[in-house]
Amino acid sequence: MDVGLLSQATRLGPVHLRVTDIPAALTVWRDTLGLEPIGEDGAMAELGAGGRTLIVLHAGAQLPLPQKSRDLFHVAIHVTTRRDLAHAIARLKASGLRYSAQDHLVSESLYVCDPSGNGIEICFDTPERFLRREVSADGRVALIATDGSAHSGLEPLDVPGLLRDLGNSGHVEPRMAADAFIGHIHMRARAPEQLMEFYVGVLGFKPHIQSRTFGMFDCGTGRRAHMIAFNIWARDELREPPPNAAGLDHFTVELASAEELAAVALRLDAANVPAKKIGDAIDIADPEGNRSRLVVQGG
């Protein structure tokens, strides 16, 4: 496989999701998570932060995405300060929604679903705590902290400690931080090795974790290693999503230049991957049908 062909400037853009009911979805995405409305009509709602679109909700799904369906696991909105994450957990607690919170050592994360079953992660990166990753002979992955301690990356997050970052004022920001961004997207998969051949060998991402024992495969860039991920945690219980279910419509990959987009187009053609050109964008689907749109940043 060719490795790391995409530049470090590559980033993820807006993620488009299918939902069963836009007003119901907005109670989570807008009212609890704090994304700002950018545009809305009867069929679509566009939300973001700092004037940039992060999430686009599309009406028309007839049923929620069932658990353990091959499709979206979660889309991750990253915040840039721990205080921003504290505001997010305070909004979640006040909403009464069911959520979970985990300490991955390399990040601290909150998890919730919208009413259509679309998984959401709010993430704060903490790379300064991480020293190295160790993989045993049987494929088990351990994360080693800077103090030498070993972690699974699945420890519970200290929520009371996180909330202390807000101080005693009682003030909770109602909106997502203006510099929040789409940091990664994570899907459930059947054949992750085949997917990695596509994302690494054709599109040009750089491989990161590739472990059937851990159950996760991911790739990214030299700057952000974990951008597109697949898990096999459902194992034999994984099922195909029903027709007209909610879930991922498509996600956006923003490339650094028109030259880079043209180079990807050549690789897609050489690999006989069907691609549809729409204006200056290229629409494609991976081997399991997850759709993405390739665009040039600022285009």
PDB file of C-alpha atoms in Angstrom:
ATOM      1  CA  MET A   1       0.000   0.000   0.000  1.00  0.00           C
ATOM      2  CA  ASP A   2       1.106   3.581  -0.656  1.00  0.00           C
ATOM      3  CA  VAL A   3       1.374   5.370   2.675  1.00  0.00           C
ATOM      4  CA  GLY A   4       0.750   8.998   3.593  1.00  0.00           C
ATOM      5  CA  LEU A   5       0.159  10.468   0.152  1.00  0.00           C
ATOM      6  CA  LEU A   6      -2.258  13.104   1.445  1.00  0.00           C
ATOM      7  CA  SER A   7      -0.771  16.243   2.955  1.00  0.00           C
ATOM      8  CA  GLN A   8      -0.936  17.014   6.656  1.00  0.00           C
ATOM      9  CA  ALA A   9      -3.296  19.883   5.821  1.00  0.00           C
ATOM     10  CA  THR A  10      -6.054  17.380   4.930  1.00  0.00           C
ATOM     11  CA  ARG A  11      -9.072  17.790   7.208  1.00  0.00           C
ATOM     12  CA  LEU A  12     -12.683  16.703   7.528  1.00  0.00           C
ATOM     13  CA  GLY A  13     -15.501  19.035   6.558  1.00  0.00           C
ATOM     14  CA  PRO A  14     -19.276  18.888   7.023  1.00  0.00           C
ATOM     15  CA  VAL A  15     -20.859  15.538   7.860  1.00  0.00           C
ATOM     16  CA  HIS A  16     -24.304  14.870   6.391  1.00  0.00           C
ATOM     17  CA  LEU A  17     -26.672  12.657   8.372  1.00  0.00           C
ATOM     18  CA  ARG A  18     -30.115  11.212   7.687  1.00  0.00           C
ATOM     19  CA  VAL A  19     -32.684  11.703  10.459  1.00  0.00           C
ATOM     20  CA  THR A  20     -36.301  10.706  11.008  1.00  0.00           C
ATOM     21  CA  ASP A  21     -37.394  14.067  12.405  1.00  0.00           C
ATOM     22  CA  ILE A  22     -35.441  17.308  12.110  1.00  0.00           C
ATOM     23  CA  PRO A  23     -37.156  19.179  15.000  1.00  0.00           C
ATOM     24  CA  ALA A  24     -36.492  16.225  17.312  1.00  0.00           C
ATOM     25  CA  ALA A  25     -32.869  16.026  16.157  1.00  0.00           C
ATOM     26  CA  LEU A  26     -32.383  19.744  16.807  1.00  0.00           C
ATOM     27  CA  THR A  27     -33.193  19.251  20.491  1.00  0.00           C
ATOM     28  CA  VAL A  28     -29.870  17.391  20.696  1.00  0.00           C
ATOM     29  CA  TRP A  29     -27.642  18.993  18.059  1.00  0.00           C
ATOM     30  CA  ARG A  30     -28.728  22.612  18.654  1.00  0.00           C
ATOM     31  CA  ASP A  31     -30.266  22.805  22.118  1.00  0.00           C
ATOM     32  CA  THR A  32     -27.972  20.426  24.020  1.00  0.00           C
ATOM     33  CA  LEU A  33     -24.721  20.215  22.086  1.00  0.00           C
ATOM     34  CA  GLY A  34     -24.946  23.907  21.289  1.00  0.00           C
ATOM     35  CA  LEU A  35     -24.323  23.976  17.549  1.00  0.00           C
ATOM     36  CA  GLU A  36     -25.520  27.203  15.973  1.00  0.00           C
ATOM     37  CA  PRO A  37     -28.220  27.119  13.277  1.00  0.00           C
ATOM     38  CA  ILE A  38     -26.881  28.201   9.894  1.00  0.00           C
ATOM     39  CA  GLY A  39     -29.743  27.279   7.557  1.00  0.00           C
ATOM     40  CA  GLU A  40     -32.955  25.286   7.685  1.00  0.00           C
ATOM     41  CA  ASP A  41     -35.896  24.306   5.534  1.00  0.00           C
ATOM     42  CA  GLY A  42     -38.369  21.446   5.733  1.00  0.00           C
ATOM     43  CA  ALA A  43     -35.896  18.915   4.370  1.00  0.00           C
ATOM     44  CA  MET A  44     -32.566  20.030   5.799  1.00  0.00           C
ATOM     45  CA  ALA A  45     -30.959  21.741   8.791  1.00  0.00           C
ATOM     46  CA  GLU A  46     -27.403  23.050   8.671  1.00  0.00           C
ATOM     47  CA  LEU A  47     -25.539  23.593  11.944  1.00  0.00           C
ATOM     48  CA  GLY A  48     -22.053  24.655  12.892  1.00  0.00           C
ATOM     49  CA  ALA A  49     -19.737  26.724  15.032  1.00  0.00           C
ATOM     50  CA  GLY A  50     -18.042  30.032  14.397  1.00  0.00           C
ATOM     51  CA  GLY A  51     -20.003  30.423  11.170  1.00  0.00           C
ATOM     52  CA  ARG A  52     -18.628  27.156   9.711  1.00  0.00           C
ATOM     53  CA  THR A  53     -20.915  24.262   8.842  1.00  0.00           C
ATOM     54  CA  LEU A  54     -20.130  21.076  10.763  1.00  0.00           C
ATOM     55  CA  ILE A  55     -23.316  18.973  10.569  1.00  0.00           C
ATOM     56  CA  VAL A  56     -26.096  18.848   7.971  1.00  0.00           C
ATOM     57  CA  LEU A  57     -29.264  16.962   8.923  1.00  0.00           C
ATOM     58  CA  HIS A  58     -31.407  15.559   6.117  1.00  0.00           C
ATOM     59  CA  ALA A  59     -35.032  14.558   6.649  1.00  0.00           C
ATOM     60  CA  GLY A  60     -36.519  11.470   5.057  1.00  0.00           C
ATOM     61  CA  ALA A  61     -35.283   8.524   7.104  1.00  0.00           C
ATOM     62  CA  GLN A  62     -38.203   6.321   8.075  1.00  0.00           C
ATOM     63  CA  LEU A  63     -36.693   4.641  11.129  1.00  0.00           C
ATOM     64  CA  PRO A  64     -33.776   5.187  13.515  1.00  0.00           C
ATOM     65  CA  LEU A  65     -30.463   3.488  12.822  1.00  0.00           C
ATOM     66  CA  PRO A  66     -30.587   0.232  14.835  1.00  0.00           C
ATOM     67  CA  GLN A  67     -27.789  -0.532  17.258  1.00  0.00           C
ATOM     68  CA  LYS A  68     -24.991  -2.698  15.863  1.00  0.00           C
ATOM     69  CA  SER A  69     -25.799  -1.728  12.291  1.00  0.00           C
ATOM     70  CA  ARG A  70     -23.003  -1.404   9.776  1.00  0.00           C
ATOM     71  CA  ASP A  71     -22.987   2.334   9.248  1.00  0.00           C
ATOM     72  CA  LEU A  72     -22.165   5.314  11.432  1.00  0.00           C
ATOM     73  CA  PHE A  73     -20.754   4.570  14.884  1.00  0.00           C
ATOM     74  CA  HIS A  74     -20.237   8.243  15.680  1.00  0.00           C
ATOM     75  CA  VAL A  75     -19.154  11.556  14.268  1.00  0.00           C
ATOM     76  CA  ALA A  76     -16.725  13.402  16.523  1.00  0.00           C
ATOM     77  CA  ILE A  77     -16.822  17.140  17.128  1.00  0.00           C
ATOM     78  CA  HIS A  78     -13.555  18.220  18.741  1.00  0.00           C
ATOM     79  CA  VAL A  79     -13.195  21.187  21.089  1.00  0.00           C
ATOM     80  CA  THR A  80      -9.870  22.859  21.729  1.00  0.00           C
ATOM     81  CA  THR A  81      -9.960  23.453  25.503  1.00  0.00           C
ATOM     82  CA  ARG A  82     -10.915  21.282  28.468  1.00  0.00           C
ATOM     83  CA  ARG A  83     -13.175  24.075  29.683  1.00  0.00           C
ATOM     84  CA  ASP A  84     -15.161  23.780  26.434  1.00  0.00           C
ATOM     85  CA  LEU A  85     -15.580  20.065  27.157  1.00  0.00           C
ATOM     86  CA  ALA A  86     -16.745  20.942  30.681  1.00  0.00           C
ATOM     87  CA  HIS A  87     -19.421  23.242  29.268  1.00  0.00           C
ATOM     88  CA  ALA A  88     -20.510  20.385  26.971  1.00  0.00           C
ATOM     89  CA  ILE A  89     -20.868  17.906  29.848  1.00  0.00           C
ATOM     90  CA  ALA A  90     -22.781  20.482  31.883  1.00  0.00           C
ATOM     91  CA  ARG A  91     -25.250  20.925  29.011  1.00  0.00           C
ATOM     92  CA  LEU A  92     -25.596  17.155  28.673  1.00  0.00           C
ATOM     93  CA  LYS A  93     -26.256  16.685  32.383  1.00  0.00           C
ATOM     94  CA  ALA A  94     -28.872  19.442  32.364  1.00  0.00           C
ATOM     95  CA  SER A  95     -30.634  17.920  29.334  1.00  0.00           C
ATOM     96  CA  GLY A  96     -31.415  14.620  31.010  1.00  0.00           C
ATOM     97  CA  LEU A  97     -30.175  12.727  27.939  1.00  0.00           C
ATOM     98  CA  ARG A  98     -28.414   9.435  28.426  1.00  0.00           C
ATOM     99  CA  TYR A  99     -24.677   9.847  27.782  1.00  0.00           C
ATOM    100  CA  SER A 100     -21.347   8.233  28.610  1.00  0.00           C
ATOM    101  CA  ALA A 101     -17.904   9.690  29.280  1.00  0.00           C
ATOM    102  CA  GLN A 102     -14.550   7.999  28.698  1.00  0.00           C
ATOM    103  CA  ASP A 103     -10.886   8.768  29.225  1.00  0.00           C
ATOM    104  CA  HIS A 104      -8.933   7.483  26.210  1.00  0.00           C
ATOM    105  CA  LEU A 105      -5.618   8.901  27.513  1.00  0.00           C
ATOM    106  CA  VAL A 106      -5.027  10.534  24.121  1.00  0.00           C
ATOM    107  CA  SER A 107      -8.370  12.306  24.549  1.00  0.00           C
ATOM    108  CA  GLU A 108     -11.332  12.832  26.850  1.00  0.00           C
ATOM    109  CA  SER A 109     -14.698  12.131  25.266  1.00  0.00           C
ATOM    110  CA  LEU A 110     -18.440  12.425  25.794  1.00  0.00           C
ATOM    111  CA  TYR A 111     -20.874  10.200  23.905  1.00  0.00           C
ATOM    112  CA  VAL A 112     -24.559  10.665  23.142  1.00  0.00           C
ATOM    113  CA  CYS A 113     -27.007   9.753  20.345  1.00  0.00           C
ATOM    114  CA  ASP A 114     -29.606  11.864  18.606  1.00  0.00           C
ATOM    115  CA  PRO A 115     -33.211  10.535  18.454  1.00  0.00           C
ATOM    116  CA  SER A 116     -32.443   8.872  15.109  1.00  0.00           C
ATOM    117  CA  GLY A 117     -29.652   6.742  16.570  1.00  0.00           C
ATOM    118  CA  ASN A 118     -26.792   8.750  15.061  1.00  0.00           C
ATOM    119  CA  GLY A 119     -23.822   8.490  17.409  1.00  0.00           C
ATOM    120  CA  ILE A 120     -22.055  11.674  18.519  1.00  0.00           C
ATOM    121  CA  GLU A 121     -18.742  12.211  20.289  1.00  0.00           C
ATOM    122  CA  ILE A 122     -17.570  15.484  21.809  1.00  0.00           C
ATOM    123  CA  CYS A 123     -13.810  15.174  22.147  1.00  0.00           C
ATOM    124  CA  PHE A 124     -10.923  17.082  23.713  1.00  0.00           C
ATOM    125  CA  ASP A 125      -7.480  15.904  22.578  1.00  0.00           C
ATOM    126  CA  THR A 126      -4.846  15.348  25.290  1.00  0.00           C
ATOM    127  CA  PRO A 127      -1.732  14.171  23.393  1.00  0.00           C
ATOM    128  CA  GLU A 128       0.549  15.551  26.101  1.00  0.00           C
ATOM    129  CA  ARG A 129      -0.498  12.666  28.395  1.00  0.00           C
ATOM    130  CA  PHE A 130       0.472   9.976  25.869  1.00  0.00           C
ATOM    131  CA  LEU A 131       3.979   8.511  25.599  1.00  0.00           C
ATOM    132  CA  ARG A 132       3.703   5.518  23.291  1.00  0.00           C
ATOM    133  CA  ARG A 133       1.530   2.651  22.107  1.00  0.00           C
ATOM    134  CA  GLU A 134       2.565  -0.948  22.733  1.00  0.00           C
ATOM    135  CA  VAL A 135       1.226  -3.905  20.757  1.00  0.00           C
ATOM    136  CA  SER A 136       1.799  -7.362  22.195  1.00  0.00           C
ATOM    137  CA  ALA A 137       2.592 -10.453  20.133  1.00  0.00           C
ATOM    138  CA  ASP A 138      -1.093 -11.446  20.241  1.00  0.00           C
ATOM    139  CA  GLY A 139      -2.177  -8.016  18.953  1.00  0.00           C
ATOM    140  CA  ARG A 140      -3.313  -6.463  22.224  1.00  0.00           C
ATOM    141  CA  VAL A 141      -2.889  -2.699  22.403  1.00  0.00           C
ATOM    142  CA  ALA A 142      -1.788  -0.798  25.516  1.00  0.00           C
ATOM    143  CA  LEU A 143      -1.418   2.970  25.797  1.00  0.00           C
ATOM    144  CA  ILE A 144       1.513   4.100  27.916  1.00  0.00           C
ATOM    145  CA  ALA A 145       1.204   7.435  29.715  1.00  0.00           C
ATOM    146  CA  THR A 146       4.064   9.851  30.278  1.00  0.00           C
ATOM    147  CA  ASP A 147       4.282   8.618  33.876  1.00  0.00           C
ATOM    148  CA  GLY A 148       4.857   5.061  32.623  1.00  0.00           C
ATOM    149  CA  SER A 149       1.428   3.696  33.557  1.00  0.00           C
ATOM    150  CA  ALA A 150      -0.436   1.450  31.103  1.00  0.00           C
ATOM    151  CA  HIS A 151      -4.005   2.214  30.026  1.00  0.00           C
ATOM    152  CA  SER A 152      -6.659   0.471  27.981  1.00  0.00           C
ATOM    153  CA  GLY A 153      -7.874   3.797  26.621  1.00  0.00           C
ATOM    154  CA  LEU A 154     -11.366   2.899  27.823  1.00  0.00           C
ATOM    155  CA  GLU A 155     -11.288   4.141  31.413  1.00  0.00           C
ATOM    156  CA  PRO A 156     -14.256   6.161  32.737  1.00  0.00           C
ATOM    157  CA  LEU A 157     -13.817   9.920  32.618  1.00  0.00           C
ATOM    158  CA  ASP A 158     -13.685  11.836  35.904  1.00  0.00           C
ATOM    159  CA  VAL A 159     -16.839  13.897  35.280  1.00  0.00           C
ATOM    160  CA  PRO A 160     -16.851  15.702  38.680  1.00  0.00           C
ATOM    161  CA  GLY A 161     -13.243  16.688  38.085  1.00  0.00           C
ATOM    162  CA  LEU A 162     -14.105  17.937  34.625  1.00  0.00           C
ATOM    163  CA  LEU A 163     -16.986  20.036  35.943  1.00  0.00           C
ATOM    164  CA  ARG A 164     -14.640  21.682  38.459  1.00  0.00           C
ATOM    165  CA  ASP A 165     -13.019  23.380  35.464  1.00  0.00           C
ATOM    166  CA  LEU A 166     -16.114  25.595  35.315  1.00  0.00           C
ATOM    167  CA  GLY A 167     -15.427  27.089  38.743  1.00  0.00           C
ATOM    168  CA  ASN A 168     -18.175  28.254  41.070  1.00  0.00           C
ATOM    169  CA  SER A 169     -19.982  30.776  38.876  1.00  0.00           C
ATOM    170  CA  GLY A 170     -22.621  28.302  37.707  1.00  0.00           C
ATOM    171  CA  HIS A 171     -22.430  29.788  34.220  1.00  0.00           C
ATOM    172  CA  VAL A 172     -22.680  27.306  31.339  1.00  0.00           C
ATOM    173  CA  GLU A 173     -22.084  28.461  27.777  1.00  0.00           C
ATOM    174  CA  PRO A 174     -25.178  27.641  25.689  1.00  0.00           C
ATOM    175  CA  ARG A 175     -23.234  27.352  22.425  1.00  0.00           C
ATOM    176  CA  MET A 176     -20.457  25.120  21.180  1.00  0.00           C
ATOM    177  CA  ALA A 177     -17.058  26.838  21.106  1.00  0.00           C
ATOM    178  CA  ALA A 178     -16.521  28.802  17.891  1.00  0.00           C
ATOM    179  CA  ASP A 179     -13.336  26.878  17.039  1.00  0.00           C
ATOM    180  CA  ALA A 180     -14.903  23.406  17.346  1.00  0.00           C
ATOM    181  CA  PHE A 181     -14.286  21.191  14.309  1.00  0.00           C
ATOM    182  CA  ILE A 182     -15.004  17.754  12.865  1.00  0.00           C
ATOM    183  CA  GLY A 183     -12.031  15.752  14.109  1.00  0.00           C
ATOM    184  CA  HIS A 184     -12.902  12.215  13.052  1.00  0.00           C
ATOM    185  CA  ILE A 185     -15.628   9.907  11.849  1.00  0.00           C
ATOM    186  CA  HIS A 186     -16.038   6.329  13.023  1.00  0.00           C
ATOM    187  CA  MET A 187     -18.047   3.541  11.371  1.00  0.00           C
ATOM    188  CA  ARG A 188     -18.939  -0.057  12.137  1.00  0.00           C
ATOM    189  CA  ALA A 189     -17.429  -2.384   9.544  1.00  0.00           C
ATOM    190  CA  ARG A 190     -17.461  -5.913   8.179  1.00  0.00           C
ATOM    191  CA  ALA A 191     -14.066  -6.030   6.443  1.00  0.00           C
ATOM    192  CA  PRO A 192     -11.818  -3.316   7.922  1.00  0.00           C
ATOM    193  CA  GLU A 193      -8.677  -4.544   6.158  1.00  0.00           C
ATOM    194  CA  GLN A 194     -10.374  -4.021   2.798  1.00  0.00           C
ATOM    195  CA  LEU A 195     -11.513  -0.570   3.897  1.00  0.00           C
ATOM    196  CA  MET A 196      -7.977   0.362   4.926  1.00  0.00           C
ATOM    197  CA  GLU A 197      -6.693  -0.739   1.527  1.00  0.00           C
ATOM    198  CA  PHE A 198      -9.098   1.815   0.078  1.00  0.00           C
ATOM    199  CA  TYR A 199      -8.456   4.720   2.463  1.00  0.00           C
ATOM    200  CA  VAL A 200      -4.707   4.192   2.652  1.00  0.00           C
ATOM    201  CA  GLY A 201      -3.789   2.562  -0.631  1.00  0.00           C
ATOM    202  CA  VAL A 202      -6.115   4.574  -2.879  1.00  0.00           C
ATOM    203  CA  LEU A 203      -7.079   7.817  -1.149  1.00  0.00           C
ATOM    204  CA  GLY A 204      -3.683   8.231   0.497  1.00  0.00           C
ATOM    205  CA  PHE A 205      -4.325   8.434   4.239  1.00  0.00           C
ATOM    206  CA  LYS A 206      -1.661   7.243   6.676  1.00  0.00           C
ATOM    207  CA  PRO A 207      -2.403   4.034   8.665  1.00  0.00           C
ATOM    208  CA  HIS A 208      -2.533   4.166  12.449  1.00  0.00           C
ATOM    209  CA  ILE A 209      -4.060   1.367  14.590  1.00  0.00           C
ATOM    210  CA  GLN A 210      -4.717  -1.857  12.647  1.00  0.00           C
ATOM    211  CA  SER A 211      -5.760  -4.478  15.202  1.00  0.00           C
ATOM    212  CA  ARG A 212      -8.376  -7.225  15.022  1.00  0.00           C
ATOM    213  CA  THR A 213      -7.641  -8.051  18.669  1.00  0.00           C
ATOM    214  CA  PHE A 214      -8.458  -4.498  19.729  1.00  0.00           C
ATOM    215  CA  GLY A 215     -11.196  -4.462  17.124  1.00  0.00           C
ATOM    216  CA  MET A 216     -10.346  -1.120  15.544  1.00  0.00           C
ATOM    217  CA  PHE A 217      -8.660   0.125  12.403  1.00  0.00           C
ATOM    218  CA  ASP A 218      -8.013   3.796  11.669  1.00  0.00           C
ATOM    219  CA  CYS A 219      -6.051   6.180   9.516  1.00  0.00           C
ATOM    220  CA  GLY A 220      -5.353   9.884   9.164  1.00  0.00           C
ATOM    221  CA  THR A 221      -2.420  12.188   8.468  1.00  0.00           C
ATOM    222  CA  GLY A 222       0.894  12.916  10.128  1.00  0.00           C
ATOM    223  CA  ARG A 223      -0.781  15.768  11.966  1.00  0.00           C
ATOM    224  CA  ARG A 224      -3.977  13.938  12.972  1.00  0.00           C
ATOM    225  CA  ALA A 225      -3.565  10.161  13.077  1.00  0.00           C
ATOM    226  CA  HIS A 226      -7.172   9.289  13.970  1.00  0.00           C
ATOM    227  CA  MET A 227      -9.464  10.756  11.308  1.00  0.00           C
ATOM    228  CA  ILE A 228     -11.340   7.852   9.736  1.00  0.00           C
ATOM    229  CA  ALA A 229     -11.953   4.781  11.867  1.00  0.00           C
ATOM    230  CA  PHE A 230     -13.722   1.429  11.670  1.00  0.00           C
ATOM    231  CA  ASN A 231     -14.537  -1.022  14.429  1.00  0.00           C
ATOM    232  CA  ILE A 232     -15.615  -4.660  14.483  1.00  0.00           C
ATOM    233  CA  TRP A 233     -16.825  -4.654  18.096  1.00  0.00           C
ATOM    234  CA  ALA A 234     -20.280  -5.948  17.144  1.00  0.00           C
ATOM    235  CA  ARG A 235     -18.604  -9.075  15.685  1.00  0.00           C
ATOM    236  CA  ASP A 236     -21.215 -11.650  14.656  1.00  0.00           C
ATOM    237  CA  GLU A 237     -24.068  -9.388  15.790  1.00  0.00           C
ATOM    238  CA  LEU A 238     -23.321  -6.807  13.107  1.00  0.00           C
ATOM    239  CA  ARG A 239     -26.188  -6.365  10.666  1.00  0.00           C
ATOM    240  CA  GLU A 240     -26.921  -4.302   7.606  1.00  0.00           C
ATOM    241  CA  PRO A 241     -28.997  -1.169   8.253  1.00  0.00           C
ATOM    242  CA  PRO A 242     -32.581  -1.461   6.993  1.00  0.00           C
ATOM    243  CA  PRO A 243     -33.534   0.462   3.851  1.00  0.00           C
ATOM    244  CA  ASN A 244     -34.484   4.087   4.607  1.00  0.00           C
ATOM    245  CA  ALA A 245     -32.855   3.994   8.053  1.00  0.00           C
ATOM    246  CA  ALA A 246     -31.148   7.013   9.556  1.00  0.00           C
ATOM    247  CA  GLY A 247     -27.360   7.151   9.548  1.00  0.00           C
ATOM    248  CA  LEU A 248     -24.516   8.532   7.499  1.00  0.00           C
ATOM    249  CA  ASP A 249     -25.414  10.145   4.186  1.00  0.00           C
ATOM    250  CA  HIS A 250     -21.848  11.260   3.450  1.00  0.00           C
ATOM    251  CA  PHE A 251     -18.859  12.983   4.992  1.00  0.00           C
ATOM    252  CA  THR A 252     -16.514  15.537   3.487  1.00  0.00           C
ATOM    253  CA  VAL A 253     -12.752  15.298   3.046  1.00  0.00           C
ATOM    254  CA  GLU A 254     -11.147  18.687   2.417  1.00  0.00           C
ATOM    255  CA  LEU A 255      -7.873  18.478   0.490  1.00  0.00           C
ATOM    256  CA  ALA A 256      -5.166  21.120   0.476  1.00  0.00           C
ATOM    257  CA  SER A 257      -5.156  21.935  -3.252  1.00  0.00           C
ATOM    258  CA  ALA A 258      -6.691  21.292  -6.640  1.00  0.00           C
ATOM    259  CA  GLU A 259      -3.502  19.449  -7.586  1.00  0.00           C
ATOM    260  CA  GLU A 260      -3.974  17.053  -4.686  1.00  0.00           C
ATOM    261  CA  LEU A 261      -7.605  16.457  -5.676  1.00  0.00           C
ATOM    262  CA  ALA A 262      -6.485  15.717  -9.238  1.00  0.00           C
ATOM    263  CA  ALA A 263      -3.894  13.240  -7.947  1.00  0.00           C
ATOM    264  CA  VAL A 264      -6.542  11.436  -5.894  1.00  0.00           C
ATOM    265  CA  ALA A 265      -8.785  11.330  -8.970  1.00  0.00           C
ATOM    266  CA  LEU A 266      -6.007   9.587 -10.898  1.00  0.00           C
ATOM    267  CA  ARG A 267      -5.573   7.009  -8.129  1.00  0.00           C
ATOM    268  CA  LEU A 268      -9.326   6.386  -8.043  1.00  0.00           C
ATOM    269  CA  ASP A 269      -9.330   5.823 -11.797  1.00  0.00           C
ATOM    270  CA  ALA A 270      -6.331   3.493 -11.616  1.00  0.00           C
ATOM    271  CA  ALA A 271      -8.092   1.454  -8.926  1.00  0.00           C
ATOM    272  CA  ASN A 272     -11.329   1.351 -10.974  1.00  0.00           C
ATOM    273  CA  VAL A 273     -13.269   3.081  -8.199  1.00  0.00           C
ATOM    274  CA  PRO A 274     -16.458   4.709  -9.531  1.00  0.00           C
ATOM    275  CA  ALA A 275     -16.333   8.454  -8.965  1.00  0.00           C
ATOM    276  CA  LYS A 276     -18.841  11.148  -9.814  1.00  0.00           C
ATOM    277  CA  LYS A 277     -17.593  14.672 -10.465  1.00  0.00           C
ATOM    278  CA  ILE A 278     -19.977  17.382  -9.260  1.00  0.00           C
ATOM    279  CA  GLY A 279     -18.533  20.790 -10.034  1.00  0.00           C
ATOM    280  CA  ASP A 280     -15.157  20.905  -8.319  1.00  0.00           C
ATOM    281  CA  ALA A 281     -16.020  17.993  -5.992  1.00  0.00           C
ATOM    282  CA  ILE A 282     -15.716  14.220  -6.394  1.00  0.00           C
ATOM    283  CA  ASP A 283     -18.276  11.865  -4.846  1.00  0.00           C
ATOM    284  CA  ILE A 284     -17.177   8.316  -4.049  1.00  0.00           C
ATOM    285  CA  ALA A 285     -18.156   5.314  -1.935  1.00  0.00           C
ATOM    286  CA  ASP A 286     -15.813   2.953  -0.092  1.00  0.00           C
ATOM    287  CA  PRO A 287     -16.029  -0.863  -0.429  1.00  0.00           C
ATOM    288  CA  GLU A 288     -18.804  -1.026   2.201  1.00  0.00           C
ATOM    289  CA  GLY A 289     -20.842   1.804   0.725  1.00  0.00           C
ATOM    290  CA  ASN A 290     -19.863   4.649   3.074  1.00  0.00           C
ATOM    291  CA  ARG A 291     -20.050   7.759   0.919  1.00  0.00           C
ATOM    292  CA  SER A 292     -17.727  10.745   0.972  1.00  0.00           C
ATOM    293  CA  ARG A 293     -17.218  13.927  -0.976  1.00  0.00           C
ATOM    294  CA  LEU A 294     -13.717  15.135  -1.830  1.00  0.00           C
ATOM    295  CA  VAL A 295     -13.312  18.914  -2.108  1.00  0.00           C
ATOM    296  CA  VAL A 296     -10.574  21.507  -2.087  1.00  0.00           C
ATOM    297  CA  GLN A 297     -10.315  23.646   1.028  1.00  0.00           C
ATOM    298  CA  GLY A 298     -11.875  27.043   0.476  1.00  0.00           C
ATOM    299  CA  GLY A 299     -13.408  25.929  -2.804  1.00  0.00           C
TER     300      GLY A 299
END
